[in-house]
Short mmCIF file of N, CA and C in Angstrom, two decimals:
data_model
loop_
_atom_site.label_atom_id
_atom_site.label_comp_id
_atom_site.label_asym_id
_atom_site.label_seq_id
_atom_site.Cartn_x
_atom_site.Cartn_y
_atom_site.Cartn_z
N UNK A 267 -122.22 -163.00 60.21
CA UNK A 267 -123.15 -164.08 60.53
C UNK A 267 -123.29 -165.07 59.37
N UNK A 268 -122.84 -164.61 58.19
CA UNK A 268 -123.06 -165.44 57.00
C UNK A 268 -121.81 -166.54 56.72
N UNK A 269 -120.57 -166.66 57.52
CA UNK A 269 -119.45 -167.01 57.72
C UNK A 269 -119.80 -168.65 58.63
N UNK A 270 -120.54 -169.12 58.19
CA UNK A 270 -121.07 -170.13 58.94
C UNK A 270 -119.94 -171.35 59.57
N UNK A 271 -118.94 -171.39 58.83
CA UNK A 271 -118.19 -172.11 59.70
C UNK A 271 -117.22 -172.16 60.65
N UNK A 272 -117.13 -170.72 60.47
CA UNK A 272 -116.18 -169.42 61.26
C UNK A 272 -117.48 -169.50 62.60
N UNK A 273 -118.43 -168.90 62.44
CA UNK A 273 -119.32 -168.77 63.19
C UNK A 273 -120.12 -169.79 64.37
N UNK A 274 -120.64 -170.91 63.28
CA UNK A 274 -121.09 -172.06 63.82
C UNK A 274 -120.58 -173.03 63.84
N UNK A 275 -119.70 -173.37 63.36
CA UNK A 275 -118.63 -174.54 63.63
C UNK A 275 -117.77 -174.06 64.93
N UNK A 276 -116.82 -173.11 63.98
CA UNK A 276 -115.95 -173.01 64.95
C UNK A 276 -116.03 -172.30 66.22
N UNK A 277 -117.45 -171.35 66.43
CA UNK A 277 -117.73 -170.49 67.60
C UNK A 277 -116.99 -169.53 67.98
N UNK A 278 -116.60 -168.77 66.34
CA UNK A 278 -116.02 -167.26 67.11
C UNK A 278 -116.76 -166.32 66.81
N UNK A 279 -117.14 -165.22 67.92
CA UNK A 279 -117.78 -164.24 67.77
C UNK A 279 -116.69 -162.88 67.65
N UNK A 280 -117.36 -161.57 67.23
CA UNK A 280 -117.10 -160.52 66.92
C UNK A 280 -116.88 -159.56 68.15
N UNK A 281 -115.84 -159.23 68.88
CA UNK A 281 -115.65 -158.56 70.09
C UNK A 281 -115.75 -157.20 69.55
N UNK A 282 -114.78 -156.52 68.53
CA UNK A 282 -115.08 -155.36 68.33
C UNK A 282 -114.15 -154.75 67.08
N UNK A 283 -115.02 -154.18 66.52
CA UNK A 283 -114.47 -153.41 65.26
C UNK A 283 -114.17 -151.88 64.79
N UNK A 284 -113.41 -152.01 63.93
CA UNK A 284 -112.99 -150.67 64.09
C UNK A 284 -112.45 -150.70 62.35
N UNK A 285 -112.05 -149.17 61.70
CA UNK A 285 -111.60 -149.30 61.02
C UNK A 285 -110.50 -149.90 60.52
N UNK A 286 -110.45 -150.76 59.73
CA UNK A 286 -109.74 -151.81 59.46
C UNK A 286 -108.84 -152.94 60.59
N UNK A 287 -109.68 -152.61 61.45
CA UNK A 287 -109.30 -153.58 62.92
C UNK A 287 -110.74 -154.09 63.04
N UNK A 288 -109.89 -155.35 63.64
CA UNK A 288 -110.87 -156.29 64.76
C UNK A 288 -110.73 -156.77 65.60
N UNK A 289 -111.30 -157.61 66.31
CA UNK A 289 -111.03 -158.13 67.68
C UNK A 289 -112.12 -159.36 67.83
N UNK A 290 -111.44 -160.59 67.39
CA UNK A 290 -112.43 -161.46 67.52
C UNK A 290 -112.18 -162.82 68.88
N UNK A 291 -112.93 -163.44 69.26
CA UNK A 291 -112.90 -164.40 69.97
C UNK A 291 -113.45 -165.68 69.70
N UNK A 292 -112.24 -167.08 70.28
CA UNK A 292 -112.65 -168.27 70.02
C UNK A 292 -112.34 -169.06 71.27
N UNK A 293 -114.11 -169.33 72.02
CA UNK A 293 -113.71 -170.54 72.89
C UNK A 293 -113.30 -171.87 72.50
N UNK A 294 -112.51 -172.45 72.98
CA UNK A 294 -111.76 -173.45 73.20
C UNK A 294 -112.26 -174.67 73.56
N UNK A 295 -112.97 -175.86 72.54
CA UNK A 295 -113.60 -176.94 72.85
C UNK A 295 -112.95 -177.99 72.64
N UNK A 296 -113.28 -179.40 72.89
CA UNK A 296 -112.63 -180.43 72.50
C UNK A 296 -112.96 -180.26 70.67
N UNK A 297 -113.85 -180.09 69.92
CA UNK A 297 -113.85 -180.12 68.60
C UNK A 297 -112.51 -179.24 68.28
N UNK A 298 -112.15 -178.10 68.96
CA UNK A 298 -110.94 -177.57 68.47
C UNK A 298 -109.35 -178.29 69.09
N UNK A 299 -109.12 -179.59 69.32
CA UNK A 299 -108.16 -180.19 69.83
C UNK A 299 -107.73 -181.27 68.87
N UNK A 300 -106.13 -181.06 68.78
CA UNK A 300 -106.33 -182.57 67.93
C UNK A 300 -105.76 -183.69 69.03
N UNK A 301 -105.14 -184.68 67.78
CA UNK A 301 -105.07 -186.13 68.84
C UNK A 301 -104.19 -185.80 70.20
N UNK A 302 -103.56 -184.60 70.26
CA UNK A 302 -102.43 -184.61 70.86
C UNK A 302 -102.79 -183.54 71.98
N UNK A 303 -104.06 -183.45 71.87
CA UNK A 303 -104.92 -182.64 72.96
C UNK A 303 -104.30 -181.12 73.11
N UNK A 304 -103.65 -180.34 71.86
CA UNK A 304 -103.57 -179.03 71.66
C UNK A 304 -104.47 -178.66 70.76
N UNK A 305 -104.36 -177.55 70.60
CA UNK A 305 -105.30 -176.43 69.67
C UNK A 305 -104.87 -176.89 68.45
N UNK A 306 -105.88 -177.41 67.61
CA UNK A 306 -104.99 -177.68 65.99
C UNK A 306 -105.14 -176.62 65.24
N UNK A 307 -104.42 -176.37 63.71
CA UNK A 307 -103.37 -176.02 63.21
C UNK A 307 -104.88 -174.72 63.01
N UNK A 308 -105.46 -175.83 62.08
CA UNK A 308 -106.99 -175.17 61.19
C UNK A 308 -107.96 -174.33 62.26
N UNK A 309 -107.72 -174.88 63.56
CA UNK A 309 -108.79 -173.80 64.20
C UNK A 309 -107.59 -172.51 64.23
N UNK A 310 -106.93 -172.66 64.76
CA UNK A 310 -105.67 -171.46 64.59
C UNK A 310 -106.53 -170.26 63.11
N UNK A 311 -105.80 -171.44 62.43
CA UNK A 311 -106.15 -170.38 61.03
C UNK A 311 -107.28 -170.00 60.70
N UNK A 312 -108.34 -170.35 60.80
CA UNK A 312 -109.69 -170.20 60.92
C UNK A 312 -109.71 -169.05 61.63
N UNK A 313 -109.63 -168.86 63.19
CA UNK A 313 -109.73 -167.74 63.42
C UNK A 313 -109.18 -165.97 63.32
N UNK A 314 -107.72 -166.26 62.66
CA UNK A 314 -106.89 -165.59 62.05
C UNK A 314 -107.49 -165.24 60.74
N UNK A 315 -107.78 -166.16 59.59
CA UNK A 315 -108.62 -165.23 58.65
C UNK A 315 -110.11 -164.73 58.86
N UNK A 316 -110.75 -165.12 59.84
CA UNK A 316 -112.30 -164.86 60.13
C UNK A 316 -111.95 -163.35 60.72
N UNK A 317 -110.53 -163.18 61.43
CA UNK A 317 -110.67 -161.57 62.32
C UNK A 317 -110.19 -160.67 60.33
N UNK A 318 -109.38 -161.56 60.68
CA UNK A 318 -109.14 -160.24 58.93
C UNK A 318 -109.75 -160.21 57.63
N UNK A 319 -111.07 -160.95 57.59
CA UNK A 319 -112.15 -160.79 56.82
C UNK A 319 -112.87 -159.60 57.52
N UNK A 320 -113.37 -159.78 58.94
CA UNK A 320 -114.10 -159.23 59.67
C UNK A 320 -113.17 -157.81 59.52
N UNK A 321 -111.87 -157.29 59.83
CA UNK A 321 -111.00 -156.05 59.51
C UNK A 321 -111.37 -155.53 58.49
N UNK A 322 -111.09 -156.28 57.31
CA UNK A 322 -111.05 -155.71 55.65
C UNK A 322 -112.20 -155.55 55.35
N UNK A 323 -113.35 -156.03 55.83
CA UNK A 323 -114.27 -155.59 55.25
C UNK A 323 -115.51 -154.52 56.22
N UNK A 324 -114.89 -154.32 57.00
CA UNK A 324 -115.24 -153.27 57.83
C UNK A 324 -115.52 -151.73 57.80
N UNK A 325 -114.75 -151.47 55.83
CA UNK A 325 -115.18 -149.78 55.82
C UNK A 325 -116.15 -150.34 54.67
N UNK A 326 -117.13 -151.44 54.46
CA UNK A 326 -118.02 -151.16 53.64
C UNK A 326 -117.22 -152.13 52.15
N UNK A 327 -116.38 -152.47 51.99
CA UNK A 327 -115.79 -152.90 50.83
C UNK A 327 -115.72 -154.38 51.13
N UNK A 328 -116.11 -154.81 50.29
CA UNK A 328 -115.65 -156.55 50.20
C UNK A 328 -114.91 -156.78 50.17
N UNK A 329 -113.83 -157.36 50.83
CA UNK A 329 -112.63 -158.48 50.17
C UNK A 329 -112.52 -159.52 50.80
N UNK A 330 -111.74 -160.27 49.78
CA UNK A 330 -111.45 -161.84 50.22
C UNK A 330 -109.65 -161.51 50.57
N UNK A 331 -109.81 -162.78 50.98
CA UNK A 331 -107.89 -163.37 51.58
C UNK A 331 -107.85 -163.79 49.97
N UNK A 332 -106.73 -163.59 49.59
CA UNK A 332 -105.65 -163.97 48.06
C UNK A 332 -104.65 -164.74 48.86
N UNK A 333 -104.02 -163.84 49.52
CA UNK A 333 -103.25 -164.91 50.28
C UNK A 333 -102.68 -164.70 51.96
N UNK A 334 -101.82 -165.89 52.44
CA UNK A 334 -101.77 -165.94 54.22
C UNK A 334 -100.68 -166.69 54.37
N UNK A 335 -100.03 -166.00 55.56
CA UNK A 335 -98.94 -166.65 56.03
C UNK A 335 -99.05 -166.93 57.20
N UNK A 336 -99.01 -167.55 57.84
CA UNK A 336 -99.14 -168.02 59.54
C UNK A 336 -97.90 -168.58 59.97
N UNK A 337 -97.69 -168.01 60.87
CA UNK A 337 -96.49 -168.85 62.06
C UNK A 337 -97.18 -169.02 63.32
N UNK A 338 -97.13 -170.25 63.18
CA UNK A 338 -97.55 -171.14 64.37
C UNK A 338 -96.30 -171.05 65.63
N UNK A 339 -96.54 -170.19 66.61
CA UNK A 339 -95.44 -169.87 68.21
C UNK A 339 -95.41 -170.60 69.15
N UNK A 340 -96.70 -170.96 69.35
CA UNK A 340 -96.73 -171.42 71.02
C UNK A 340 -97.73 -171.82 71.10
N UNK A 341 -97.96 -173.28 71.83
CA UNK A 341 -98.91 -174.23 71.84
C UNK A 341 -99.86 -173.43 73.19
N UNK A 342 -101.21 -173.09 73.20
CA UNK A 342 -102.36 -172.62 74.03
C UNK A 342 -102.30 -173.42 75.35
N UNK A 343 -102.33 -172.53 76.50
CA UNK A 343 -102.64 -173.57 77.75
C UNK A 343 -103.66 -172.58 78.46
N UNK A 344 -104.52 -172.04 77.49
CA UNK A 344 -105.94 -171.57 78.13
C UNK A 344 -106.78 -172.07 77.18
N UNK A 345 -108.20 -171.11 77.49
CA UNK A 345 -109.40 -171.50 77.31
C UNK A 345 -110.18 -171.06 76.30
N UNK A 346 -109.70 -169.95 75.75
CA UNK A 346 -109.72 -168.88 74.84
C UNK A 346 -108.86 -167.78 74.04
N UNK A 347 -108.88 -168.21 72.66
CA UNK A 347 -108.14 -167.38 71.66
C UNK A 347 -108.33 -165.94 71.27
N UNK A 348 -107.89 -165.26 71.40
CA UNK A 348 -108.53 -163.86 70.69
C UNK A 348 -107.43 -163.71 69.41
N UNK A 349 -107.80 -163.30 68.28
CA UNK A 349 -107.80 -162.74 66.89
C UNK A 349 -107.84 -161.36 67.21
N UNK A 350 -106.25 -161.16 66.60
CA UNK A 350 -106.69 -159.17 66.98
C UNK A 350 -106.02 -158.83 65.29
N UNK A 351 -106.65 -158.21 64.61
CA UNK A 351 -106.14 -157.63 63.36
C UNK A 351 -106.08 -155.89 63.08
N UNK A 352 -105.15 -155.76 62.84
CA UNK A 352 -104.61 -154.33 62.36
C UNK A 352 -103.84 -154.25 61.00
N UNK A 353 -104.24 -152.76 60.22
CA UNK A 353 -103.34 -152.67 59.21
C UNK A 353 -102.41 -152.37 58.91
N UNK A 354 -101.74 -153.00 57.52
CA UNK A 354 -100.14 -152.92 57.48
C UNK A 354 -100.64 -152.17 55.95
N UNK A 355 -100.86 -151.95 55.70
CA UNK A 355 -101.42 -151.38 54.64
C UNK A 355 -103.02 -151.53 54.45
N UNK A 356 -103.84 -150.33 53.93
CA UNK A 356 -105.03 -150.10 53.98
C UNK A 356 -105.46 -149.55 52.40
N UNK A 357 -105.35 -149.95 51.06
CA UNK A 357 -105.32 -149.25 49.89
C UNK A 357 -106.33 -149.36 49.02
N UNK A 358 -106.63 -149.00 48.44
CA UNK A 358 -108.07 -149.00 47.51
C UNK A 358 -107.99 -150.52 47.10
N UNK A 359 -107.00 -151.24 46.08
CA UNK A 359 -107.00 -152.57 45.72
C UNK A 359 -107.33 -153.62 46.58
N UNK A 360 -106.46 -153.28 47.50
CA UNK A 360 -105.59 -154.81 48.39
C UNK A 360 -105.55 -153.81 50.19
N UNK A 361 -105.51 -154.86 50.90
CA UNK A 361 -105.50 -154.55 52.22
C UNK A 361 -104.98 -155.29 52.52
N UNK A 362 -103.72 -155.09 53.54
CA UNK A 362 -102.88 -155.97 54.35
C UNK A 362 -102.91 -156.30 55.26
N UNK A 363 -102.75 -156.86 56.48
CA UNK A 363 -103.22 -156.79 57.78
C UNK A 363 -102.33 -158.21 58.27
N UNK A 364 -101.80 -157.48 59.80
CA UNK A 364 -101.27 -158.68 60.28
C UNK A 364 -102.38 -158.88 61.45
N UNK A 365 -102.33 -159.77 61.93
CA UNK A 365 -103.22 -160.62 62.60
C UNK A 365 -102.63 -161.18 63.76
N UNK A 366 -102.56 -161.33 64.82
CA UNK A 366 -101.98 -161.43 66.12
C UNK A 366 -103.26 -162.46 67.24
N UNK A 367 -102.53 -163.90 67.38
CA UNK A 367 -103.65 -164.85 67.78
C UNK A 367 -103.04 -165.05 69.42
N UNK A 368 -103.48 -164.78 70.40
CA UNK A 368 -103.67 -164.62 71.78
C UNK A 368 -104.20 -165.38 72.55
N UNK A 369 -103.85 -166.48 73.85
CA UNK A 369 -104.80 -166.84 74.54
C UNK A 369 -105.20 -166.14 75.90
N UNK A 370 -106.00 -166.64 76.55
CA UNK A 370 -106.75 -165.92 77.77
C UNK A 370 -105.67 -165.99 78.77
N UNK A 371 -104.07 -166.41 78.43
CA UNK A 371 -103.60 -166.53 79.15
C UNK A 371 -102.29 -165.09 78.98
N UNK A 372 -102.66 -164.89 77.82
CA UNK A 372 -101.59 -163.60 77.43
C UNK A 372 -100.54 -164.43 76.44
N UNK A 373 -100.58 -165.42 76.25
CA UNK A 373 -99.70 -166.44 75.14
C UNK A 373 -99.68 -165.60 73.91
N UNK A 374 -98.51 -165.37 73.43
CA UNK A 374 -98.59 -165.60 71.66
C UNK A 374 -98.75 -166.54 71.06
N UNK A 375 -99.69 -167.07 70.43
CA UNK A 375 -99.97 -168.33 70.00
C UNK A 375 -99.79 -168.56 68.38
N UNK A 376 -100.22 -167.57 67.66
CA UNK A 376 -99.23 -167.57 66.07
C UNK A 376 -99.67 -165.92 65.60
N UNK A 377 -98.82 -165.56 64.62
CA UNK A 377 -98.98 -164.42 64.06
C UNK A 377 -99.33 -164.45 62.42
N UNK A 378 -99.90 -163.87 62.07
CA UNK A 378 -100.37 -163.75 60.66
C UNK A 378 -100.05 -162.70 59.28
N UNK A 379 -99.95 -162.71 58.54
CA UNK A 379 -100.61 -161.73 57.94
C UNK A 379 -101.00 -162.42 56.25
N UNK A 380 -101.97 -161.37 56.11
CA UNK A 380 -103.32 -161.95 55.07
C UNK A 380 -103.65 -160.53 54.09
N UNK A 381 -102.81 -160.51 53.44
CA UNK A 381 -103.30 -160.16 52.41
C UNK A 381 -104.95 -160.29 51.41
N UNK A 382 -105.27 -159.31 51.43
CA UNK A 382 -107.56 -159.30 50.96
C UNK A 382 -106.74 -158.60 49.80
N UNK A 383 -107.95 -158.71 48.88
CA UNK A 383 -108.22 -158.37 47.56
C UNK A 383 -109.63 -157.39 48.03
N UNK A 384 -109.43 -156.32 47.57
CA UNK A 384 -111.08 -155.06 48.13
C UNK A 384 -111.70 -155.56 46.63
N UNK A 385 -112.63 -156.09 46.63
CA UNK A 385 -113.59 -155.94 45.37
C UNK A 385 -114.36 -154.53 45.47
N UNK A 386 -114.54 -153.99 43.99
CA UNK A 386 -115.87 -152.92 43.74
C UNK A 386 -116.74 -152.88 43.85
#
């Protein structure tokens, strides 16, 4: 809830969590469209690191993204994105996680992975 632009900007909520998984959701507004009336790049990524913040920090440990790779697949022709994150590694330091962005239509829409830093 403290993720305010993840949250209130961009309007994705928290479907469901799990150890080092998540499952997040983003409806689909004109604020998330660019000139060319697709899903732009930043809401994409936005919701891709908001599910694997929401993953990594899910057993109680803080971490941030250090770093992210995104491949952008396939342009959205629904209404809603889902963010699904799982781990590729889970380690005391660093947590890996690829990230898998979905529309309501069953689309692959880009894939991720995001490397967190676990703070102490």
């Amino acid at each position: 809830s403290k993720d305010l632009f993840a949250v209130e900007q961009a309007g994705i909520t928290i479907e469901e969590v799990g150890e080092h998984r998540a499952l997040c959701r983003m409806e689909l507004t004109p604020q998330h469209k660019n000139a060319n009336n697709a899903v732009m790049g930043g809401a994409i990524f936005t919701l891709a690191d908001f599910t694997a913040a929401v993953a990594a920090n899910s057993c109680g440990v803080l971490s941030v993204t250090t770093t992210a790779n995104i491949q952008f697949l396939s342009s959205s022709k629904g209404s809603v994105l889902f963010g699904e994150a799982e781990p590729i590694k889970a380690g005391r330091a660093m947590t890996v996680l690829a990230v898998t962005i979905k529309d309501d239509l069953g689309a692959v829409i880009a894939y991720a992975v995001m490397n967190c830093f676990n703070k102490a």
